[in-house]
Every structure is written in C-alpha cells, then in structure tokens.
CSV table of C-alpha atoms in Angstrom, one decimal:
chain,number,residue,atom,x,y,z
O,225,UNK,CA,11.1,-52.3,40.8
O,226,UNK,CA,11.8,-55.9,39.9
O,227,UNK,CA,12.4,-57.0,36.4
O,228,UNK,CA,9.0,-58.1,34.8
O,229,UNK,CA,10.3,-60.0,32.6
O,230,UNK,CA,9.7,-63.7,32.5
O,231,UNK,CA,12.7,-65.6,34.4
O,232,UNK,CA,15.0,-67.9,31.9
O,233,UNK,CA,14.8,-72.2,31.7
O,234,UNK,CA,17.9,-71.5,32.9
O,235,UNK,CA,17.3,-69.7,36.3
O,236,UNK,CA,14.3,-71.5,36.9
O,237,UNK,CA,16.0,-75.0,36.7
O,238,UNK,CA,18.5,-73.0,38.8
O,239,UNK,CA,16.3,-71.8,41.4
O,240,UNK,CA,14.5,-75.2,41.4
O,241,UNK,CA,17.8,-77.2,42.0
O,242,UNK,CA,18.6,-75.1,45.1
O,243,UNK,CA,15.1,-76.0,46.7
O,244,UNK,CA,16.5,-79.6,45.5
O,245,UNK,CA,20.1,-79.5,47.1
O,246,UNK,CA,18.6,-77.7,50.4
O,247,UNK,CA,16.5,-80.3,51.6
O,248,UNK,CA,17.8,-83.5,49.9
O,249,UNK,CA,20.3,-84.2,52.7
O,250,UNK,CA,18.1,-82.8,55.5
O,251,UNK,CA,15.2,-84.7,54.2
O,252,UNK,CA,16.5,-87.0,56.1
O,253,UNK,CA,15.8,-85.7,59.7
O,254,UNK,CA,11.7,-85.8,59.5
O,255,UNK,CA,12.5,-89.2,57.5
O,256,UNK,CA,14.6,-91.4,59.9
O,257,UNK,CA,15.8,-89.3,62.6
O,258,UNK,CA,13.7,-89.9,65.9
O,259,UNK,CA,13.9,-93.5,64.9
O,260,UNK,CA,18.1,-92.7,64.5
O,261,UNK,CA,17.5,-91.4,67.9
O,262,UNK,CA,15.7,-93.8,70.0
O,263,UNK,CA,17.1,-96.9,68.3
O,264,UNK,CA,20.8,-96.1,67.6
O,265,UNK,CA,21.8,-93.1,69.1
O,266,UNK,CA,20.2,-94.7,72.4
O,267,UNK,CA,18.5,-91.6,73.3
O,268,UNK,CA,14.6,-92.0,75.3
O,269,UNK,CA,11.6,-91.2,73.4
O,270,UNK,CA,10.4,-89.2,75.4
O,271,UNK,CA,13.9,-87.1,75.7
O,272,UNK,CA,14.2,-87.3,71.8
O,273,UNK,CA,10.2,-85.9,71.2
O,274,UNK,CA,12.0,-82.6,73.6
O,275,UNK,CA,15.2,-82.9,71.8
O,276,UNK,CA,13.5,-81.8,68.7
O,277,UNK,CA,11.8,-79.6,70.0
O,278,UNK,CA,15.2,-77.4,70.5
O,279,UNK,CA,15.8,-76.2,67.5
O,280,UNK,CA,11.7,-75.0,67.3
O,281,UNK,CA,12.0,-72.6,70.4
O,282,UNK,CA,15.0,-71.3,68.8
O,283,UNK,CA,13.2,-70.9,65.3
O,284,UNK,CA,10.1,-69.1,66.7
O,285,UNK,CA,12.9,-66.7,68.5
O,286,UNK,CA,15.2,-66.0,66.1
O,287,UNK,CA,14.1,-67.2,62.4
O,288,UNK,CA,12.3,-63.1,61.6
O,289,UNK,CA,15.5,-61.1,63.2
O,290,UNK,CA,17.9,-64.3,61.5
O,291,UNK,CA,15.4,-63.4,58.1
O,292,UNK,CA,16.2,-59.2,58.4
O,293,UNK,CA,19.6,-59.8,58.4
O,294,UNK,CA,19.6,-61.6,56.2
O,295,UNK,CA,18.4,-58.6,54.2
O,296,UNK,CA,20.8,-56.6,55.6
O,297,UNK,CA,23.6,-59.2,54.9
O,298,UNK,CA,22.5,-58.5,50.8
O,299,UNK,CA,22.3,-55.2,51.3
O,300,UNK,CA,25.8,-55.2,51.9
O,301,UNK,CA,26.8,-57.1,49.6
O,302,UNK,CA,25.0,-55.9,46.4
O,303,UNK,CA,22.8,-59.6,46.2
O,304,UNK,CA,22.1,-62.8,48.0
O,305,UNK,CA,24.5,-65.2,45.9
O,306,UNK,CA,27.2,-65.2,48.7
O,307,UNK,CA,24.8,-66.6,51.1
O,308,UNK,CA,24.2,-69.4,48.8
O,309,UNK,CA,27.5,-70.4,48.5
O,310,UNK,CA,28.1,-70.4,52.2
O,311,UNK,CA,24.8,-72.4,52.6
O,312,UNK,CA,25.7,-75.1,50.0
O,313,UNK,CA,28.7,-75.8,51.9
O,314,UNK,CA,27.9,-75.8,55.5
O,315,UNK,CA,24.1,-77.6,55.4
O,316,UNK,CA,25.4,-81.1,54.2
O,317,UNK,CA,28.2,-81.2,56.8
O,318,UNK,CA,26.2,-80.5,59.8
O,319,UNK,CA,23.8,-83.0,57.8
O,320,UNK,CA,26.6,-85.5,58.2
O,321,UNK,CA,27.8,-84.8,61.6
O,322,UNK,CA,23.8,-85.5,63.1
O,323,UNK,CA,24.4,-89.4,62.2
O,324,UNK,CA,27.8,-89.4,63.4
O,325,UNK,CA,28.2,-91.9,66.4
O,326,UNK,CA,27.9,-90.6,69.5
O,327,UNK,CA,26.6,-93.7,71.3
O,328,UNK,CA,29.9,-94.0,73.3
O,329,UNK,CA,29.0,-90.7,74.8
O,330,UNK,CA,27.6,-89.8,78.7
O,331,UNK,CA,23.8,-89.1,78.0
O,332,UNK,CA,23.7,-85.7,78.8
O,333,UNK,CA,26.5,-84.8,76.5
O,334,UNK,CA,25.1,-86.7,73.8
O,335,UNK,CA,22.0,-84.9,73.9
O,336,UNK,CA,24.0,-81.5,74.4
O,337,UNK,CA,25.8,-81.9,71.1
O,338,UNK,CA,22.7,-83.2,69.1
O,339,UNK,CA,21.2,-80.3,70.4
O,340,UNK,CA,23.7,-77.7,69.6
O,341,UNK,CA,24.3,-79.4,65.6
O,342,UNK,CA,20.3,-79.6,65.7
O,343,UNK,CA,20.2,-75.6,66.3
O,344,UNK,CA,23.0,-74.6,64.0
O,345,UNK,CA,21.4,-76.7,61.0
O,346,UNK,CA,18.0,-75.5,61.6
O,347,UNK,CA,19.0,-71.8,62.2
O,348,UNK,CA,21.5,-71.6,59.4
O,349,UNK,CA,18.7,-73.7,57.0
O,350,UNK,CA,16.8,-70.5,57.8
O,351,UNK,CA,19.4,-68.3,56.4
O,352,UNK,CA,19.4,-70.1,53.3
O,353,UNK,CA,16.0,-70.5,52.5
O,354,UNK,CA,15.3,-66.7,52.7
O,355,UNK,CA,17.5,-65.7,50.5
O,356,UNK,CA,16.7,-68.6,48.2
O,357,UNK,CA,13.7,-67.3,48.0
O,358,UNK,CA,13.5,-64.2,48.2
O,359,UNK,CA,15.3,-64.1,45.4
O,360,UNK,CA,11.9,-65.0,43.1
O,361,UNK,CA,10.7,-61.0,44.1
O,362,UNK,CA,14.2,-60.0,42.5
O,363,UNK,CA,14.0,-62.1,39.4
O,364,UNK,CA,10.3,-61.8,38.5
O,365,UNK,CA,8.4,-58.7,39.0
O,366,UNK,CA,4.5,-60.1,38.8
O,367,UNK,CA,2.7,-62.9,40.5
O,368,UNK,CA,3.2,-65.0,37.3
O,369,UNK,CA,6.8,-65.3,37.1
O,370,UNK,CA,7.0,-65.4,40.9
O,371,UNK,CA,4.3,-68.7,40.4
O,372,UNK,CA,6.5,-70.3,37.8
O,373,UNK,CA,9.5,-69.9,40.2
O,374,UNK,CA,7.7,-71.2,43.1
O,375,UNK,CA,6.7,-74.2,41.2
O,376,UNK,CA,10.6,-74.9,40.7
O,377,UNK,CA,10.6,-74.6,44.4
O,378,UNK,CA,8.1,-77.2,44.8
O,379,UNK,CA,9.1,-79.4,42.5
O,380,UNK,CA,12.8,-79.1,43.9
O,381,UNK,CA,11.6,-80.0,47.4
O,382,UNK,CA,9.3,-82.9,46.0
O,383,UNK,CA,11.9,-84.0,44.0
O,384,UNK,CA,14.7,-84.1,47.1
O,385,UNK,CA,11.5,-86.0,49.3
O,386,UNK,CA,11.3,-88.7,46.5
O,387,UNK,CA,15.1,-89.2,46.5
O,388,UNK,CA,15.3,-89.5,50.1
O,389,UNK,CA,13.1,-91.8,50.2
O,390,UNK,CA,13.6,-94.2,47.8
O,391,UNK,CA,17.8,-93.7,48.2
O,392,UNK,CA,18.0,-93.2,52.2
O,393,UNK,CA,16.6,-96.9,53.4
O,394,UNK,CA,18.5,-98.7,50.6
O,395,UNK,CA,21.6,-96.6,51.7
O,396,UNK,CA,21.1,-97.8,55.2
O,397,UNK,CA,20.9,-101.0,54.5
O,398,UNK,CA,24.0,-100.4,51.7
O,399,UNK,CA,26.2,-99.3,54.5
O,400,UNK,CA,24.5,-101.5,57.5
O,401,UNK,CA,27.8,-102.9,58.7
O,402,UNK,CA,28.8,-99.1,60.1
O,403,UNK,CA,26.9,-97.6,62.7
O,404,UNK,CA,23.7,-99.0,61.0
O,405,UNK,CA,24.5,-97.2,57.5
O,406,UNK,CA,23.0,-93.8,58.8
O,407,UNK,CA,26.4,-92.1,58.7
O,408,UNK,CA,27.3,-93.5,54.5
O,409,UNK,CA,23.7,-92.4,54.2
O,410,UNK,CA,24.3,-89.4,55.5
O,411,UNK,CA,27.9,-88.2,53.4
O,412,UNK,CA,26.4,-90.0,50.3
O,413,UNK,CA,22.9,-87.5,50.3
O,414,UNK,CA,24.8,-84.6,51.5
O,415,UNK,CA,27.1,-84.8,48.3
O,416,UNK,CA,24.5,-84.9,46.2
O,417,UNK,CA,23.1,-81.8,48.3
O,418,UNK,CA,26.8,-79.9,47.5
O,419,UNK,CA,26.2,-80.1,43.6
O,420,UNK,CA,22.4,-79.5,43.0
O,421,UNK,CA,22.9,-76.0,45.4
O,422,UNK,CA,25.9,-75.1,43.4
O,423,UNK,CA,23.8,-75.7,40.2
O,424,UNK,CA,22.1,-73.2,41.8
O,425,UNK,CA,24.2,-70.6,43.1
O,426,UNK,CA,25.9,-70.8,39.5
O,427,UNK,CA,22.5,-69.9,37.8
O,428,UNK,CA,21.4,-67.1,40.1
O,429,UNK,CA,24.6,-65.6,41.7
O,430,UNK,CA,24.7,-62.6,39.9
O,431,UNK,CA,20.9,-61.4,40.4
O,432,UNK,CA,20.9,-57.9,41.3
O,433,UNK,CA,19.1,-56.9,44.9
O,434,UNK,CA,16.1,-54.6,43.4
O,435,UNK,CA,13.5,-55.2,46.5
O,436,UNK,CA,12.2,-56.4,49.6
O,437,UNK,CA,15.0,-54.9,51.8
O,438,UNK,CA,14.5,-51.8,54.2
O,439,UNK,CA,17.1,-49.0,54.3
O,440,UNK,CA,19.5,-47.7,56.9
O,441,UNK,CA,16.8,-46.2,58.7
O,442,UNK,CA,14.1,-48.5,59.6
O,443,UNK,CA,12.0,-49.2,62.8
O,444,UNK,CA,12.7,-51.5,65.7
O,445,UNK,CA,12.5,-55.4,65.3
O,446,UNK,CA,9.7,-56.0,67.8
O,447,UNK,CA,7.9,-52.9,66.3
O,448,UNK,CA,8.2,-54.1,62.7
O,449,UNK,CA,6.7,-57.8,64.2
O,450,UNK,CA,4.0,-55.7,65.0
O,451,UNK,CA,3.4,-54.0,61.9
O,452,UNK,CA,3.7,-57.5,60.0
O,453,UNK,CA,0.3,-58.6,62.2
O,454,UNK,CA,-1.9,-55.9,59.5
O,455,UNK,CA,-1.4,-58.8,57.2
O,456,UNK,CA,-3.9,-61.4,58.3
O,457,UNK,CA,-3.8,-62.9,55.2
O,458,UNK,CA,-0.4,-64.1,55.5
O,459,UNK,CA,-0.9,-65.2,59.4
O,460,UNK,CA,-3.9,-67.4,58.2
O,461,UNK,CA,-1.7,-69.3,55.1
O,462,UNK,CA,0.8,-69.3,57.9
O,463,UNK,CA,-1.0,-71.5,60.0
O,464,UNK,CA,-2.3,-73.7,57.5
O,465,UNK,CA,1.5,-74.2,56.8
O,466,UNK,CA,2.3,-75.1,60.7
O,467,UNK,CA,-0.4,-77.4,60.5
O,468,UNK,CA,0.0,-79.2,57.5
O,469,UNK,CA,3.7,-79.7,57.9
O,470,UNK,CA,2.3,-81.6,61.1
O,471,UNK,CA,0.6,-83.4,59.5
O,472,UNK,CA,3.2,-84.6,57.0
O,473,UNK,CA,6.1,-85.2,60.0
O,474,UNK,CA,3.6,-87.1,62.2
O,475,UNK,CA,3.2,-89.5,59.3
O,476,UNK,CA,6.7,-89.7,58.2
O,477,UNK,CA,8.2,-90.3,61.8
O,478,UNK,CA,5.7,-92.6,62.9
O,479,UNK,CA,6.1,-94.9,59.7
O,480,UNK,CA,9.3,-96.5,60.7
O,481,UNK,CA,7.5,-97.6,63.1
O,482,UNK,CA,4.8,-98.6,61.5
O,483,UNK,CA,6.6,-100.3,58.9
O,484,UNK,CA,9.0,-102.5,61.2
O,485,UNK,CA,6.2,-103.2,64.0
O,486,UNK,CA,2.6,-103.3,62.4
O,487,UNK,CA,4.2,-104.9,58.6
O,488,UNK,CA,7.1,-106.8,60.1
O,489,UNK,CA,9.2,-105.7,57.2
O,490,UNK,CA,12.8,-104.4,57.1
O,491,UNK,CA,13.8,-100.7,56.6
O,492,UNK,CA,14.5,-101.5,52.6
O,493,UNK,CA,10.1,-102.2,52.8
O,494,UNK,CA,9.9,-98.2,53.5
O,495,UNK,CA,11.0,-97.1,49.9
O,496,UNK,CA,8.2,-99.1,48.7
O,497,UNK,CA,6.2,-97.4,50.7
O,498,UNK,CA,7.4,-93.9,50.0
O,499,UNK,CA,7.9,-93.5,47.2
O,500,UNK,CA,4.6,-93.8,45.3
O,501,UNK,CA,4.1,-91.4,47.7
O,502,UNK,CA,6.8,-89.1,46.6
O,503,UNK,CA,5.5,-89.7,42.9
O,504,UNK,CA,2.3,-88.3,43.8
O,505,UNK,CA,3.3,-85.2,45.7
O,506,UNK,CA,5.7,-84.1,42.4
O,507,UNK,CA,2.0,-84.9,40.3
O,508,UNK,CA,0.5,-82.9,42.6
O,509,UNK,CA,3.1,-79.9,42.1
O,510,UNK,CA,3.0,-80.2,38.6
O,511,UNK,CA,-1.1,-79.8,38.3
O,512,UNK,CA,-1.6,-77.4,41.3
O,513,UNK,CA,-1.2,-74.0,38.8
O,514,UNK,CA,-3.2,-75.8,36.4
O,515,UNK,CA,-6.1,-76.2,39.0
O,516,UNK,CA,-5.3,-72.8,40.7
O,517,UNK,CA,-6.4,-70.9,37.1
O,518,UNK,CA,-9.9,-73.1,37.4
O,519,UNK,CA,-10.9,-72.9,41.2
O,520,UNK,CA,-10.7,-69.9,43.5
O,521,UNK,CA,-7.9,-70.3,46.3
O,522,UNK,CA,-10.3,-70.9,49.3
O,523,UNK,CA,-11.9,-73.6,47.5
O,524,UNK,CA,-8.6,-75.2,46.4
O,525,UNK,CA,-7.5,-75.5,49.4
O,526,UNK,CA,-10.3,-76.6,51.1
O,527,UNK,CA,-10.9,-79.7,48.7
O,528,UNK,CA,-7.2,-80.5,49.2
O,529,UNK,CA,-6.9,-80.7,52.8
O,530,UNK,CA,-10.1,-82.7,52.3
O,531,UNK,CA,-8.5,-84.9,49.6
O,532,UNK,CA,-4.9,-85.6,52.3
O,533,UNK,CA,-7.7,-86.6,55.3
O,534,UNK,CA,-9.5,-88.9,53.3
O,535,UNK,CA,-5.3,-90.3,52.4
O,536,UNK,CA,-4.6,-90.4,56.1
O,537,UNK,CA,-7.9,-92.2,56.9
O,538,UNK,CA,-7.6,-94.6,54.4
O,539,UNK,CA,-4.2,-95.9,56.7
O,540,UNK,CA,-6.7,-96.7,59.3
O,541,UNK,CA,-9.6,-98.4,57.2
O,542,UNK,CA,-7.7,-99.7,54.8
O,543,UNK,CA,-6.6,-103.6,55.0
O,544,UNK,CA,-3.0,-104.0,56.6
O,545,UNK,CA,-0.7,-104.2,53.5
O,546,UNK,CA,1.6,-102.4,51.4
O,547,UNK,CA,-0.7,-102.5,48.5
O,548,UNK,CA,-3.3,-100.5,50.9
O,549,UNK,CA,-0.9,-98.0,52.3
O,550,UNK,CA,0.2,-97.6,48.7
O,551,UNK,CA,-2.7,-96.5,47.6
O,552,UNK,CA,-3.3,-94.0,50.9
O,553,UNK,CA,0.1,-92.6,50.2
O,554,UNK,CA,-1.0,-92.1,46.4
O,555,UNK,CA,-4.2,-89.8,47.6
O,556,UNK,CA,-2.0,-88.0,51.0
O,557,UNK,CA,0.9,-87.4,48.2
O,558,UNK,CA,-1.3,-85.8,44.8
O,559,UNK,CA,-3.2,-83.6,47.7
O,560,UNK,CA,-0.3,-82.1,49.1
O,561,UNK,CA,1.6,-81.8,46.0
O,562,UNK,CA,-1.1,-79.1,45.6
O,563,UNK,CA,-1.4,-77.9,48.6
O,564,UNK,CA,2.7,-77.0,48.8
O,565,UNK,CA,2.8,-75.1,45.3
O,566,UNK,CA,-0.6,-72.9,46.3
O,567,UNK,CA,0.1,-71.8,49.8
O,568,UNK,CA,3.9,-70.8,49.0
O,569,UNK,CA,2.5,-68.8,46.0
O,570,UNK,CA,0.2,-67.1,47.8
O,571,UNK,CA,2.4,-66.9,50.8
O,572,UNK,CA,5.0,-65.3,48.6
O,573,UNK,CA,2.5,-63.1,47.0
O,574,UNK,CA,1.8,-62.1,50.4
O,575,UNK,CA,5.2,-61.3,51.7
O,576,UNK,CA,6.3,-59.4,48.7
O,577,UNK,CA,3.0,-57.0,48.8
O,578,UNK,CA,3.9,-55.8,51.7
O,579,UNK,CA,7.6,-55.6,50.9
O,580,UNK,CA,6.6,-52.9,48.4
O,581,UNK,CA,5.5,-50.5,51.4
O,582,UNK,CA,8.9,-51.0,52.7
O,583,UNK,CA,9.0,-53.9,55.2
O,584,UNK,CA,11.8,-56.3,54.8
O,585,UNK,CA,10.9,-59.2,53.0
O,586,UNK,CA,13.6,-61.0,54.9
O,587,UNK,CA,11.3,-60.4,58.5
O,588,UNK,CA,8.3,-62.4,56.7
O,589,UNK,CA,9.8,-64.9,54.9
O,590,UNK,CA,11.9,-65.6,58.2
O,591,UNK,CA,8.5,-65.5,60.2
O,592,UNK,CA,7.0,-68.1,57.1
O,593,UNK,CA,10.1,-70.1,57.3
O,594,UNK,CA,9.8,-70.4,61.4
O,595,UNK,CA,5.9,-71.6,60.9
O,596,UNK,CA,7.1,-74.2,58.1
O,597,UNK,CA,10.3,-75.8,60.0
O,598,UNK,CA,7.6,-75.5,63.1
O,599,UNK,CA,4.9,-77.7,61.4
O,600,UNK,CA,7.7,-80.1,60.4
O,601,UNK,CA,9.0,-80.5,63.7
O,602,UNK,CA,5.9,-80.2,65.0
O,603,UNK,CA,4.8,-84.0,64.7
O,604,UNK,CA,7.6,-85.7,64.9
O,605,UNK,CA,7.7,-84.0,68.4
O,606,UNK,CA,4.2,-85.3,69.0
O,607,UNK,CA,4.7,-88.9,68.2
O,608,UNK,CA,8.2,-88.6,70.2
O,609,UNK,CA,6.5,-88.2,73.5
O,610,UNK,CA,3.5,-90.4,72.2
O,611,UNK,CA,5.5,-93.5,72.1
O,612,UNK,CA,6.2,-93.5,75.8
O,613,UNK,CA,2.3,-93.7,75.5
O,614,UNK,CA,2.6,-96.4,73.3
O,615,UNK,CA,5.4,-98.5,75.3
O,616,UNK,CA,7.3,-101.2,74.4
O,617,UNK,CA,6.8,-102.8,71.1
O,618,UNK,CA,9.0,-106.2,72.0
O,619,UNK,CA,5.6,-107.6,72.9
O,620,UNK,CA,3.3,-110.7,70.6
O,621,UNK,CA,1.6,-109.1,67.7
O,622,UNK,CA,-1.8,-108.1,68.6
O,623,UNK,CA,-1.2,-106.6,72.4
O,624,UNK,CA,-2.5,-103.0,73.2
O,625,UNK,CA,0.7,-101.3,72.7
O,626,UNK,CA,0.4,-102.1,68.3
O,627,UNK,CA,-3.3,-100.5,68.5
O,628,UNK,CA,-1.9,-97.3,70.2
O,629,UNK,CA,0.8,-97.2,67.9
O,630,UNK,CA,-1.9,-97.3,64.8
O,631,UNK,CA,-3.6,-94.7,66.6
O,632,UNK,CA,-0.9,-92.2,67.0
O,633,UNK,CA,0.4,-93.2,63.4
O,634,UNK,CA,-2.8,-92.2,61.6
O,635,UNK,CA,-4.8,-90.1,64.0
O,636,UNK,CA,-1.8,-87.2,64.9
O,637,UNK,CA,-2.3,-86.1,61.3
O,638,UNK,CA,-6.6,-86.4,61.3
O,639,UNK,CA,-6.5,-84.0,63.5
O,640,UNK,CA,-3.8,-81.8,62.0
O,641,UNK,CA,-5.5,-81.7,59.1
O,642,UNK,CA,-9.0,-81.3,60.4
O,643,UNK,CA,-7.8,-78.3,62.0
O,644,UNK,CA,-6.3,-77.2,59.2
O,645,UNK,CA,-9.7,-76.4,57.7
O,646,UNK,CA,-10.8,-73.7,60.4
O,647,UNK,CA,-8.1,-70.8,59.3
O,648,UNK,CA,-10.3,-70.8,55.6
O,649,UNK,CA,-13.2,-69.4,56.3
O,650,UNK,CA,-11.5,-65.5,58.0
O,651,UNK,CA,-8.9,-66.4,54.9
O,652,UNK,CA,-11.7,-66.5,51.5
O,653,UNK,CA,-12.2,-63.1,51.8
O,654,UNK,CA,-8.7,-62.0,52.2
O,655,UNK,CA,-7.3,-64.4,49.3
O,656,UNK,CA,-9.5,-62.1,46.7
O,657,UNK,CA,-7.0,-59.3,47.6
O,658,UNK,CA,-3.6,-61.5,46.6
C-alpha cells in the first residue's frame, strides 16, 4: 500500500516542475501550430485540420496498451524514474524538429514527415505523462496528498501555458529573420523544457513502485478495456475532459487568426492577449481545492463550465478590442483553472480505486491521457477544416469571410462547452462514491 504520508515541498515542487517541463515546449503546438502550418510550412487548411488529426487515431489506438506498458516497463525496473529521464530528453527535440523548415520539401513528403514527428511526440508524450503521474498513487496513499500533488500538476501545466504564451510570440518575432522565428522559438522553449523535467526526475527518481501495476499474470488487453467500462464514473469525467480540451484548442488556434485578421495587430499583440488569460487559469488552480472543500463536485463543475461559456460568449458580444477580449480571457481562464485541478483529482481518484482491485493504473491513465490529447487536438482540427469554410482572408475588412471567421472563433467552443454540461447529471450520483 502506498505511503500515507504527506509528500515533501520538495517532491511536490518536483512533481509540479515535470508537469511544467512536459508541456512548456509542446505548448506550443495548440498555440501556433496550424497557423505554422498553413502560413509557413505552406501546407492547406484543410490538409493541416487532417494532419492533426494523425496523431489522434493513433492516440485513441494505442495510448491504454502504450499506458500498460508503461507499467510493465516500471515493473521491470523497480520505478518509473527512468522513463522520466528518457522523456526529458526526447520531448523537446522532436519539439524542435516540428518548426524545422521543410518548406523546400514535395508536399506529400512534407506532410509524411510532419506526420511521422507529430505521431512519435504525441505517442511518446503519452509515455511520459503516465508515469508522471502515476507516480502521485506511489507517493501519497489518500485522496489528500494525491490532491495536493495534482494541484502541482495543474499549476505546472498553467504555469508552462502562461510562459508559452507571453515568451512564444515575442520569441517569434525575436528570431523573425529565420524561418519566421518558429524554429529559435522552438530550441529556446524546449531548453527550458530539459531543465524543469530534470528538476523533476531529480526529486522523484528514486520513488519506489508500491501500486497500480498488474502482475505476470493478468488478462488480455481488449478484455481488461472491457473491464475498465464498470467504471462509469471515470468515462463521464473522461468526456468532460475531451470536451473541454475542445473547447480550449478551438480558442487557442483560431486566435491567431483572430488576432492578425479581425484586430489587425502583429503576432507580439497575442501575448497581450494571453496572458491575462494565462494569469487567471493559474488563479483558478490555486482556488479550485479551496472551492472543492465548500461545493459538492457536480455542482462545481457545473457552475464552472457555466462560468468558461459566459468567457467565450463574451468574445462575441463584447466590443472588438483588446481591453474586451481581455476581460473574456480573464473569466474563460479563472473557470478553467478550476475545472483542470477538479476533474484530474477526481479522475485520478478514479483510476487509482480501481487500481487497488488489480487493474493497471497504466491502462486508465493511458485511456485518460488519449481523451485529454483528444480534446486538445480536437479543435484545432475543427477550425483546420473550418477555414476552408471561411476562405480567404486577403479580402476588405468587413466582407463575409471576417463574420465566418468570428463565428468559428467563438462558437466551436459554445458548443463544446454546452455539451460539456450533459455528462453531469448520470455523473452527481457517481461523484458521491470518489
């Protein structure tokens, strides 16, 4: 059984700083990298919306078998700090090679090697992130400690988010006069991605394996899937997950976009823009286990979701200004600040009951992990196919194709987040368990 002890300031800035180094360089790809696509890697919308796509069918295919071995990988090896190391290593420099040039390329080829680095980083991201965090069910033994540690996670990620976007444009713009700054972006970001995941492997290498991981015998992958569907619980926070990470991508990828066609403004306009957004979310994560002690679960989350529509509205009512998408951005950020710290809890919570009974806690986080890199994916795919709806943008201000562009900018995440709210009602009775 795991320790119950309460984890250390050190492991938890430890654990915290790997969520940090993980997705501070490939923060980057929901940020910037359709427009990378379409604009400087000359590849058609409609072709870069399927591009990303890729690594998604791969994810739903292979992310719970990638996730129990994962386990077994740890088994082997006593615990999961070697796959840490390897992870801190090879993330940033598939990070890098995704904005190298490959303009000069035949079409087909470039797509074919964008594909291929696109599949490797998403698969191999997957191998990290279990056994990142997994490791919270072998450091803490309760739902406290395994809280606090999620919390780190969150405020990790939030912290990477707010560092991509207030670093990435200016670094573009920094390194402009080579391949349009995306590849210094790119090497500058990933270095800072080496050190904050060896912070962490430093903190946590030695943590024992105690749980979560089946033994020599153990039933067939597709018959363990089917055991995992008992747990409706998880399935339903699972799906609020795909479709609030839609939500989030749609409004990331579309505000390049935005920013350079509906404001006029350069790509420097965008940190501006994110980051009070970025400011919020990490307010957010710090008050969401505050709130979560004073309202049950259900409710939380309801009044969230709520909360990031009435943000995403406000984009399309709102006058047309930074000041007003400012203060959108402030509302959208503070609500899903929340929202991330209270569904990985409870997801967590989730996996590791079940990992008790002896199911690998690899299989569900791999099966979380695919639904969370699907929902980010997930609407940067949508508004890749919608701008072939939308059409050219080289036309006077005012024309049809700016009011489709508004539309598919604000109302791809409405509707994410509207349906967002359906999975709650089957989940409130099945959060009073967790």
């Amino acid at each position: 059984m795991a320790d119950a002890r309460a984890p250390s300031r050190l492991v938890i800035a430890g654990f915290g700083a790997g969520a940090l180094g993980a997705h501070l360089s490939a923060g980057t790809i929901p940020l910037l990298f359709l427009f990378y696509l379409t604009e400087f890697a000359k590849v058609p919308p409609a072709l870069a919306g399927v591009l990303l796509a890729v690594p998604k069918i791969a994810d739903l295919l292979l992310d719970p078998w990638i996730g129990r071995r994962t386990d077994d990988l740890a088994r082997r090896m006593g615990s999961r700090g070697a796959l840490l190391g390897l992870g801190s290593i090879v993330l940033p420099v598939l990070t890098l090679l995704l904005f190298a040039p490959v303009a000069g390329l035949p079409l087909p080829l470039r797509v074919g090697v964008l594909g291929v680095l696109l599949v490797a980083m998403s698969l191999l991201s997957t191998v990290y992130t279990v056994a990142h965090t997994a490791l919270a069910s072998e450091i803490a033994g309760d739902m406290g400690g395994r809280s606090t540690l999620m919390s780190a996670r969150a405020i990790g990620q939030t912290l990477s988010g707010l560092l991509a976007s207030m670093l990435a444009p200016l670094l573009v713009s920094a390194f402009s006069d080579f391949h349009g700054g995306y590849l210094g972006m790119s090497a500058v970001l990933g270095l800072m991605s080496v050190v904050a995941m060896g912070l962490c492997w430093g903190a946590v290498r030695r943590v024992p394996l105690r749980t979560g991981v089946e033994g020599e015998t153990r039933p067939p992958l597709l018959k363990a899937l089917r055991q995992t569907l008992s747990n409706k619980a998880f399935y339903c926070i699972a799906l609020v997950l795909v479709l609030m990470g839609a939500a989030s991508s749609a409004l990331f990828s579309a505000l390049p976009y935005a920013n350079k066609h509906l404001l006029r403004a350069g790509p420097e306009n965008l940190s501006l823009l994110l980051t009070p957004m970025f400011v919020a979310l990490l307010v957010g994560v710090s008050l969401s286990p505050w709130l979560t002690k004073r309202l049950r679960p259900a409710m939380l989350l309801g009044w969230a979701l709520l909360v990031a529509l009435a943000g995403v509205l406000w984009f399309a009512v709102g006058p047309r200004g930074n000041a007003s998408l400012v203060t959108g951005g402030l509302v959208f950020g503070l609500a899903c600040g929340v929202l991330t710290v209270l569904i990985s809890t409870l997801a967590i919570e989730a996996c590791t009951r079940s990992s008790a009974h002896g199911e690998s806690l690899g299989l569900y986080l791999g099966i979380l992990f695919s639904a969370e890199k699907l929902g980010q994916s997930l609407g940067g795919i949508v508004v890749g196919v919608g701008l072939e709806w939308v059409g050219s943008l080289e036309v006077p201000a005012g024309s049809p194709a700016f009011h489709r562009l508004e539309l598919l900018w604000v109302g791809v995440p409405a509707l994410a987040l509207t349906i967002a709210l359906l999975p709650l009602i089957p989940l409130h009775a099945r959060l009073r368990a967790l």
